[in-house]
XYZ file of C-alpha atoms in Angstrom:
334
model
C 36.057 54.960 108.862
C 35.486 56.577 105.479
C 38.201 57.530 103.019
C 37.639 61.239 103.709
C 38.250 60.801 107.426
C 41.245 58.544 106.857
C 42.966 60.609 104.157
C 41.564 64.142 104.344
C 44.493 65.816 102.598
C 44.632 63.411 99.670
C 40.850 63.401 99.182
C 40.646 67.196 99.185
C 43.428 67.436 96.577
C 41.787 64.731 94.488
C 38.382 66.426 94.587
C 39.926 69.713 93.499
C 41.680 68.036 90.569
C 38.546 66.164 89.504
C 36.410 69.300 89.721
C 38.735 71.115 87.333
C 38.974 68.156 84.972
C 35.179 67.613 84.885
C 35.402 63.860 85.537
C 33.273 63.868 88.685
C 33.561 63.926 92.445
C 35.504 61.487 94.626
C 32.277 59.858 95.895
C 31.152 59.165 92.332
C 34.498 57.612 91.449
C 34.578 55.552 94.643
C 31.101 54.189 93.931
C 32.106 53.485 90.343
C 35.526 51.870 90.903
C 35.299 50.736 94.519
C 37.199 51.693 97.664
C 40.068 49.307 96.924
C 41.100 50.930 93.675
C 40.659 54.399 95.128
C 42.824 53.680 98.160
C 45.515 52.269 95.899
C 45.630 55.385 93.760
C 48.854 57.487 93.701
C 47.134 60.444 95.348
C 45.978 58.317 98.270
C 49.427 56.763 98.646
C 51.004 60.226 98.613
C 48.588 61.402 101.317
C 49.405 58.441 103.538
C 53.114 59.082 103.013
C 52.713 62.727 104.044
C 50.857 61.683 107.193
C 53.480 59.120 108.256
C 56.481 61.357 107.439
C 56.631 63.307 110.781
C 56.406 60.071 112.758
C 59.320 58.613 110.807
C 61.333 61.721 111.528
C 60.653 61.371 115.251
C 61.801 57.747 115.285
C 64.963 58.544 113.350
C 68.091 57.986 115.464
C 70.755 60.686 115.555
C 74.052 59.917 113.917
C 77.282 59.800 115.821
C 79.994 62.390 115.526
C 82.586 64.399 117.396
C 81.837 65.759 120.837
C 80.484 69.297 121.083
C 83.330 71.784 121.398
C 86.099 69.293 120.573
C 87.027 71.139 117.364
C 87.938 74.233 119.447
C 90.152 72.244 121.865
C 93.554 73.511 120.728
C 96.995 72.169 121.594
C 97.439 74.791 124.296
C 94.117 73.759 125.862
C 95.187 70.107 125.840
C 98.515 70.905 127.495
C 96.772 72.944 130.192
C 94.278 70.128 130.774
C 97.011 67.485 131.095
C 99.034 69.658 133.490
C 95.991 70.085 135.756
C 95.162 66.357 135.564
C 98.753 65.468 136.440
C 98.694 67.843 139.414
C 95.324 66.717 140.816
C 95.599 62.993 139.864
C 91.847 62.315 139.686
C 91.341 58.687 140.778
C 87.967 59.442 142.420
C 84.560 60.628 141.228
C 84.737 64.045 142.917
C 88.269 64.775 141.678
C 87.105 65.678 138.175
C 85.174 68.643 139.557
C 88.437 69.886 141.074
C 90.156 69.351 137.711
C 87.399 71.326 135.985
C 87.583 74.186 138.505
C 91.374 74.563 138.262
C 91.299 74.274 134.469
C 88.547 76.893 134.170
C 90.525 79.307 136.366
C 93.493 79.049 133.990
C 91.231 79.192 130.920
C 89.488 82.294 132.216
C 92.835 84.034 132.682
C 93.877 82.981 129.164
C 90.449 83.979 127.711
C 89.734 80.437 126.562
C 86.523 78.400 126.672
C 85.618 76.727 129.982
C 85.201 72.941 130.159
C 83.248 70.748 132.573
C 84.481 67.639 134.347
C 82.730 65.212 131.987
C 84.425 66.713 128.935
C 87.905 66.521 130.516
C 87.241 63.000 131.827
C 86.120 61.766 128.400
C 89.168 63.381 126.794
C 91.530 61.687 129.286
C 89.877 58.243 129.068
C 89.888 58.347 125.264
C 93.607 59.082 125.253
C 94.211 56.277 127.786
C 92.398 53.782 125.543
C 94.333 55.037 122.536
C 97.639 54.740 124.374
C 97.027 51.167 125.596
C 97.654 49.810 122.106
C 101.033 51.559 121.790
C 104.201 50.899 123.837
C 105.752 53.703 125.868
C 109.042 53.577 123.952
C 107.408 53.929 120.553
C 109.204 56.739 118.645
C 105.967 57.531 116.803
C 104.148 58.139 120.100
C 102.779 61.678 120.324
C 103.502 63.949 123.260
C 99.846 63.726 124.243
C 99.804 59.935 124.632
C 103.197 60.027 126.354
C 101.920 62.488 128.986
C 98.750 60.427 129.491
C 100.826 57.281 130.081
C 102.975 59.082 132.681
C 99.878 60.414 134.464
C 98.331 56.946 134.527
C 101.530 55.456 135.978
C 101.604 58.095 138.739
C 97.946 57.444 139.619
C 98.597 53.681 139.745
C 101.592 54.337 142.029
C 99.437 56.394 144.397
C 96.820 53.655 144.527
C 99.496 51.066 145.323
C 100.962 53.259 148.104
C 97.481 53.654 149.556
C 97.058 49.866 149.696
C 100.475 49.517 151.424
C 99.481 52.027 154.107
C 96.199 50.164 154.612
C 98.218 47.005 155.280
C 100.300 48.884 157.868
C 97.176 50.179 159.603
C 95.534 46.730 159.668
C 98.538 45.171 161.508
C 99.577 42.702 158.831
C 103.215 43.844 158.939
C 103.852 43.760 162.698
C 106.698 41.285 162.225
C 108.376 43.703 159.859
C 107.808 46.575 162.295
C 109.893 44.749 164.907
C 112.876 44.980 162.556
C 112.544 48.713 161.847
C 115.246 51.167 162.818
C 114.885 52.656 166.316
C 115.855 56.301 165.895
C 115.217 57.866 169.357
C 115.250 56.702 172.990
C 112.939 57.618 175.878
C 114.568 61.004 176.479
C 114.315 62.034 172.853
C 118.119 61.955 172.381
C 119.959 59.773 169.922
C 120.853 56.446 171.594
C 124.185 55.188 170.278
C 123.684 51.661 171.643
C 120.382 51.344 169.768
C 121.453 52.814 166.450
C 121.452 49.393 164.755
C 118.583 46.989 164.291
C 116.683 46.402 167.550
C 116.742 42.628 167.427
C 120.530 42.392 166.976
C 121.229 44.956 169.729
C 119.028 43.135 172.223
C 120.791 39.873 171.415
C 124.252 41.394 171.984
C 123.228 43.123 175.217
C 121.668 39.947 176.572
C 124.891 37.987 175.923
C 126.937 40.714 177.594
C 124.664 40.646 180.657
C 124.966 36.856 180.960
C 128.766 37.094 180.875
C 128.839 39.701 183.682
C 126.458 37.775 185.992
C 127.874 35.237 188.523
C 126.834 31.594 188.216
C 123.302 30.880 189.397
C 123.995 29.407 192.902
C 121.591 31.505 195.041
C 117.826 31.313 195.459
C 115.408 33.189 193.201
C 114.565 35.942 195.712
C 118.208 36.884 196.166
C 118.702 36.734 192.408
C 115.894 39.222 191.768
C 117.217 41.530 194.516
C 120.587 41.599 192.781
C 118.823 42.367 189.515
C 117.015 45.363 191.073
C 120.280 46.706 192.561
C 122.008 46.367 189.211
C 119.129 48.199 187.553
C 119.398 51.141 190.025
C 123.183 51.377 189.699
C 123.354 51.318 185.855
C 120.888 52.862 183.434
C 118.415 50.275 182.359
C 117.752 49.293 178.813
C 114.077 49.101 177.907
C 112.757 45.766 176.810
C 111.222 47.203 173.698
C 112.232 50.689 172.637
C 109.687 52.946 171.008
C 109.869 52.745 167.250
C 109.505 55.518 164.743
C 107.636 54.232 161.739
C 109.175 55.382 158.480
C 105.952 56.298 156.690
C 105.825 56.652 152.916
C 105.865 60.318 151.985
C 103.721 61.298 149.097
C 106.015 63.772 147.428
C 103.698 63.978 144.433
C 100.853 65.189 146.685
C 102.942 67.600 148.779
C 104.596 69.464 145.952
C 104.402 69.358 142.145
C 107.105 67.359 140.406
C 109.540 68.658 137.834
C 107.493 67.135 135.024
C 104.341 68.952 136.175
C 106.187 72.278 136.399
C 107.712 71.714 132.974
C 104.334 70.814 131.480
C 102.687 73.881 133.008
C 105.528 76.084 131.745
C 105.219 74.506 128.311
C 101.473 75.210 128.236
C 102.144 78.854 129.105
C 104.744 79.029 126.341
C 102.303 77.534 123.818
C 99.664 80.076 124.857
C 102.163 82.915 124.477
C 103.182 81.588 121.061
C 99.534 81.420 119.993
C 99.007 85.022 121.084
C 102.209 86.069 119.346
C 101.100 84.234 116.199
C 97.756 86.041 116.188
C 99.476 89.376 116.710
C 101.944 88.515 113.989
C 99.112 87.757 111.562
C 97.458 91.109 112.287
C 100.801 92.882 111.864
C 101.367 91.053 108.589
C 97.966 92.191 107.290
C 98.755 95.777 108.303
C 102.106 95.551 106.505
C 100.373 94.304 103.367
C 97.925 97.225 103.472
C 100.820 99.653 103.910
C 102.673 98.064 100.996
C 99.649 98.508 98.729
C 99.341 102.147 99.807
C 103.064 102.655 99.206
C 102.803 101.191 95.711
C 99.912 103.556 94.947
C 101.957 106.509 96.228
C 104.926 105.469 94.099
C 102.715 105.212 91.012
C 101.269 108.651 91.768
C 104.771 110.056 92.215
C 105.872 108.619 88.863
C 102.888 110.160 87.078
C 103.522 113.547 88.708
C 107.200 113.367 87.837
C 106.444 112.635 84.175
C 103.943 115.488 84.136
C 106.572 117.803 85.618
C 108.998 116.824 82.850
C 106.402 117.608 80.207
C 105.650 120.997 81.784
C 109.337 121.789 81.955
C 109.789 121.014 78.279
C 106.785 123.180 77.461
C 108.309 125.990 79.502
C 111.538 125.757 77.476
C 109.563 125.889 74.239
C 107.650 128.969 75.391
C 110.893 130.676 76.352
C 112.332 129.997 72.886
C 109.197 131.336 71.231
C 109.284 134.430 73.434
C 112.894 135.056 72.556
C 112.226 134.716 68.830
C 109.257 137.120 69.064
C 111.359 139.715 70.846
C 114.039 139.522 68.144
C 111.423 139.928 65.440
C 109.962 142.975 67.216
C 113.406 144.532 67.371
C 113.911 144.050 63.642
C 110.565 145.629 62.886
C 111.355 148.693 64.964
C 114.622 149.222 63.156
């Protein structure tokens, strides 16, 4: 490949310069000095640099920086986001879409910018990582990190309660179920004899039954007949009464806690304060404009008042002159 095909831009510039200087063409110089010296000339090096410059720009890696839109994420926006996160408790992948939808509804009503689930998730995870290095009782801990720690503790509590209910469903705690409190009998009414723990009541009733029975001197058939008669005469006690499992109620899922309500109320207060601050700034600017206009009016009034004083003095002088002229006219007539 020739030098013209390899460096067309540099060769064309070089030929133009040589034509004006009268030294000769590029082919004459290349034949005189050789291709090596010509390719190592500053013009050729500049041409190669210009050709490789766009490729270097393409391979250039972007620098890091703040996330897009993070500079417009005000304190009121952060409080609204944390209140929604605390209410939804997103411990699953699809929960962040719900967080984004609820946050955008509030933001739309407050005329703020909408955020997607990835932005809110990154904001929450960054604050969690930042709060891991600081204890909860640190007096220098900001309200933001404190709220994030509380939200994380509530989510961990929900996950632990879910694992406990899974253990109940799998049958690992059947021995503990036998010791649960039996609240209702077969008829649905409160059974006073079974109001205590089932195992202890059965033990006491069995001892009482053994004391009332006669000594075992008859055959087994007669014994079972007596048992059936006794069962028909007195109300029987079931061998194992139905149990009412005391399930763990998720109060945090059924209704918002006091902290969530307080956080939501605080976010509304911050938004109202921001609006009031903006209105106050506009009112302050209007007051400044009115003060400037008032100062101009006062200066105009002072100038008019001084002019009025001068005119009044001139009027007095003219009256004196008029009076003196009248007296002189009277003397002339006499």
